[in-house]
């Protein structure tokens, strides 16, 4: 299975990780803008909010994903963490996981891919899943792999359409009474609301 890198990837992404025997993350593609590679979706009191990791504009318009650097412009780490605290501070499991995620909003990472992979490793550990994940060593041409899902999470497509991927089913969300159930959000929405039952939801 070939997947894009993603910042705090959506729940369907982790459902795929749980099902796949072997996963490769695309590192050599020409970096596409405005995707979940540097953006995640969370549920707030105002509805769905996108959190975007700012990236430095590369000198080369054909820069690969592996070469994309995180920009230190603004106070995005502080703003993202405060957004997570505001959105999930009252959720059942935020305090349980807060110390795991907080360092990622204190330490500086130079490359987006490294940051995403480190967060992915953390999340897999918290979910207690152990998918076999590696980075591509060169660009993989389209149609050369059976399970090419590099574009599956590109807006406006919220999730892959696959027979082995069940439709989203409601789970407890902090603002569920206000907004109704909001599907396909970042995996942190599931973790902070469902805790150690999250992996059961993914099956």
Short mmCIF file of C-alpha atoms in Angstrom, two decimals:
data_model
loop_
_atom_site.label_atom_id
_atom_site.label_comp_id
_atom_site.label_asym_id
_atom_site.label_seq_id
_atom_site.Cartn_x
_atom_site.Cartn_y
_atom_site.Cartn_z
CA UNK A 1 0.00 0.00 0.00
CA UNK A 2 1.30 3.43 -0.98
CA UNK A 3 0.16 6.37 1.15
CA UNK A 4 1.04 10.06 1.38
CA UNK A 5 2.61 11.45 4.50
CA UNK A 6 0.05 13.24 6.68
CA UNK A 7 0.03 15.54 9.69
CA UNK A 8 -1.99 13.81 12.42
CA UNK A 9 -3.69 11.80 9.69
CA UNK A 10 -7.46 11.22 9.58
CA UNK A 11 -9.09 8.16 11.10
CA UNK A 12 -9.53 6.29 7.76
CA UNK A 13 -5.76 6.55 7.23
CA UNK A 14 -5.16 4.60 10.44
CA UNK A 15 -7.81 2.08 9.51
CA UNK A 16 -5.76 1.40 6.40
CA UNK A 17 -2.54 1.11 8.41
CA UNK A 18 -4.23 -1.47 10.61
CA UNK A 19 -5.30 -3.55 7.60
CA UNK A 20 -2.22 -3.34 5.39
CA UNK A 21 0.52 -5.96 5.48
CA UNK A 22 3.12 -3.55 4.09
CA UNK A 23 2.95 0.25 3.80
CA UNK A 24 5.19 2.70 1.98
CA UNK A 25 4.97 6.46 2.51
CA UNK A 26 5.67 8.49 -0.62
CA UNK A 27 8.74 10.66 -0.07
CA UNK A 28 9.80 11.51 -3.62
CA UNK A 29 6.66 13.00 -5.16
CA UNK A 30 6.59 16.66 -6.21
CA UNK A 31 5.13 18.20 -3.07
CA UNK A 32 1.44 19.09 -3.62
CA UNK A 33 -0.01 22.09 -1.83
CA UNK A 34 -3.20 22.29 0.25
CA UNK A 35 -3.44 18.63 1.28
CA UNK A 36 -3.41 16.68 4.52
CA UNK A 37 0.35 16.33 4.19
CA UNK A 38 0.62 19.41 6.36
CA UNK A 39 -2.96 19.83 7.58
CA UNK A 40 -5.29 18.06 9.98
CA UNK A 41 -8.94 18.52 10.90
CA UNK A 42 -10.21 18.74 14.48
CA UNK A 43 -13.61 19.34 16.07
CA UNK A 44 -13.99 22.61 17.98
CA UNK A 45 -16.89 24.47 19.54
CA UNK A 46 -17.23 26.33 16.23
CA UNK A 47 -17.18 23.19 14.09
CA UNK A 48 -14.41 21.62 12.05
CA UNK A 49 -11.12 23.52 12.17
CA UNK A 50 -8.05 22.92 10.01
CA UNK A 51 -4.63 23.14 11.62
CA UNK A 52 -1.90 23.77 9.05
CA UNK A 53 1.82 23.33 9.56
CA UNK A 54 3.49 26.20 7.66
CA UNK A 55 6.15 25.09 5.22
CA UNK A 56 8.98 27.08 3.71
CA UNK A 57 8.52 27.80 0.03
CA UNK A 58 11.22 25.79 -1.75
CA UNK A 59 13.48 27.38 -4.35
CA UNK A 60 12.67 24.50 -6.68
CA UNK A 61 8.99 24.34 -7.71
CA UNK A 62 9.45 20.59 -8.19
CA UNK A 63 10.78 20.02 -4.69
CA UNK A 64 10.06 16.56 -3.33
CA UNK A 65 8.07 15.94 -0.18
CA UNK A 66 11.21 14.71 1.59
CA UNK A 67 12.84 18.13 1.05
CA UNK A 68 9.99 20.26 2.40
CA UNK A 69 11.07 22.21 5.46
CA UNK A 70 8.82 23.44 8.24
CA UNK A 71 8.66 27.22 8.46
CA UNK A 72 9.19 28.94 11.79
CA UNK A 73 7.03 31.82 10.62
CA UNK A 74 4.54 32.82 13.30
CA UNK A 75 3.82 30.88 16.48
CA UNK A 76 2.18 27.89 14.86
CA UNK A 77 3.34 25.33 17.46
CA UNK A 78 1.84 27.38 20.26
CA UNK A 79 -1.33 28.05 18.27
CA UNK A 80 -1.80 24.38 17.35
CA UNK A 81 -1.32 23.24 20.91
CA UNK A 82 -3.72 25.86 22.24
CA UNK A 83 -6.27 24.79 19.61
CA UNK A 84 -5.95 21.16 20.76
CA UNK A 85 -6.29 22.16 24.41
CA UNK A 86 -9.34 24.30 23.64
CA UNK A 87 -10.97 21.61 21.50
CA UNK A 88 -10.19 18.57 23.64
CA UNK A 89 -9.35 19.81 27.12
CA UNK A 90 -12.74 18.55 28.34
CA UNK A 91 -12.56 15.25 26.45
CA UNK A 92 -12.30 12.04 28.53
CA UNK A 93 -8.71 11.18 27.58
CA UNK A 94 -6.96 14.46 26.77
CA UNK A 95 -5.09 14.61 30.07
CA UNK A 96 -4.09 10.97 29.67
CA UNK A 97 -2.36 11.65 26.33
CA UNK A 98 -1.38 15.32 26.68
CA UNK A 99 2.16 14.62 27.88
CA UNK A 100 2.74 12.38 24.84
CA UNK A 101 1.78 15.06 22.33
CA UNK A 102 3.02 18.21 24.06
CA UNK A 103 6.72 17.69 23.14
CA UNK A 104 5.83 17.83 19.45
CA UNK A 105 4.73 21.42 19.99
CA UNK A 106 7.88 22.35 21.87
CA UNK A 107 10.67 20.73 19.85
CA UNK A 108 11.58 22.08 16.42
CA UNK A 109 11.69 19.69 13.48
CA UNK A 110 13.41 20.83 10.30
CA UNK A 111 11.57 18.63 7.78
CA UNK A 112 7.83 18.05 7.50
CA UNK A 113 8.29 14.38 6.62
CA UNK A 114 10.34 13.72 9.76
CA UNK A 115 7.75 15.51 11.90
CA UNK A 116 4.85 13.58 10.41
CA UNK A 117 6.63 10.24 10.72
CA UNK A 118 7.52 10.89 14.35
CA UNK A 119 3.90 11.74 15.15
CA UNK A 120 2.73 8.67 13.24
CA UNK A 121 5.07 6.48 15.26
CA UNK A 122 3.69 7.95 18.48
CA UNK A 123 0.09 7.41 17.44
CA UNK A 124 0.72 3.80 16.36
CA UNK A 125 2.28 3.18 19.76
CA UNK A 126 -0.69 4.71 21.58
CA UNK A 127 -3.08 2.62 19.48
CA UNK A 128 -0.92 -0.46 20.12
CA UNK A 129 -0.64 -1.28 16.42
CA UNK A 130 2.57 -2.23 14.63
CA UNK A 131 2.20 -1.77 10.87
CA UNK A 132 5.26 -2.34 8.69
CA UNK A 133 5.97 1.17 7.38
CA UNK A 134 8.82 2.41 5.22
CA UNK A 135 9.62 5.38 3.01
CA UNK A 136 9.85 5.05 -0.76
CA UNK A 137 13.43 5.13 -2.06
CA UNK A 138 12.43 6.71 -5.37
CA UNK A 139 9.30 8.09 -7.00
CA UNK A 140 6.77 5.35 -7.71
CA UNK A 141 4.98 5.98 -11.04
CA UNK A 142 1.16 5.81 -11.05
CA UNK A 143 -0.34 2.43 -11.92
CA UNK A 144 2.87 0.64 -10.92
CA UNK A 145 1.46 -0.41 -7.54
CA UNK A 146 -1.91 -2.01 -6.84
CA UNK A 147 -2.83 0.00 -3.74
CA UNK A 148 -1.82 3.56 -4.72
CA UNK A 149 -3.64 5.85 -2.28
CA UNK A 150 -1.46 8.93 -2.59
CA UNK A 151 -4.40 11.01 -3.79
CA UNK A 152 -7.04 9.35 -1.62
CA UNK A 153 -6.86 12.00 1.09
CA UNK A 154 -6.65 15.05 -1.15
CA UNK A 155 -9.51 17.52 -0.64
CA UNK A 156 -12.34 17.44 -1.53
CA UNK A 157 -12.04 13.63 -1.30
CA UNK A 158 -12.34 12.94 2.47
CA UNK A 159 -11.60 9.22 2.43
CA UNK A 160 -10.85 6.33 0.07
CA UNK A 161 -13.81 4.37 -1.26
CA UNK A 162 -12.88 0.77 -0.56
CA UNK A 163 -14.92 -2.35 0.21
CA UNK A 164 -12.57 -3.25 3.07
CA UNK A 165 -12.98 0.17 4.71
CA UNK A 166 -16.28 0.42 6.62
CA UNK A 167 -18.21 3.69 6.59
CA UNK A 168 -17.64 5.92 9.63
CA UNK A 169 -19.85 5.15 12.60
CA UNK A 170 -20.56 7.65 15.35
CA UNK A 171 -18.52 7.73 18.55
CA UNK A 172 -18.58 10.17 21.45
CA UNK A 173 -17.38 13.67 20.56
CA UNK A 174 -17.17 16.61 22.96
CA UNK A 175 -19.28 18.87 20.77
CA UNK A 176 -21.49 16.13 19.36
CA UNK A 177 -24.70 17.59 20.77
CA UNK A 178 -23.95 20.92 19.13
CA UNK A 179 -22.72 19.80 15.71
CA UNK A 180 -23.81 16.20 15.40
CA UNK A 181 -21.26 13.53 14.59
CA UNK A 182 -18.31 14.80 12.53
CA UNK A 183 -16.64 11.94 10.61
CA UNK A 184 -13.12 11.46 9.26
CA UNK A 185 -11.36 13.91 11.56
CA UNK A 186 -7.76 13.61 12.73
CA UNK A 187 -6.86 10.50 14.68
CA UNK A 188 -6.41 12.70 17.77
CA UNK A 189 -10.16 13.29 17.82
CA UNK A 190 -10.66 9.55 18.26
CA UNK A 191 -7.85 9.13 20.78
CA UNK A 192 -8.86 12.03 23.01
CA UNK A 193 -12.51 10.96 23.02
CA UNK A 194 -12.24 7.17 23.07
CA UNK A 195 -8.86 6.40 24.63
CA UNK A 196 -7.80 2.76 24.59
CA UNK A 197 -11.03 1.81 22.83
CA UNK A 198 -9.82 3.67 19.73
CA UNK A 199 -8.17 0.59 18.20
CA UNK A 200 -11.47 -1.31 18.53
CA UNK A 201 -13.17 1.45 16.57
CA UNK A 202 -10.58 1.10 13.80
CA UNK A 203 -11.21 -2.63 13.30
#
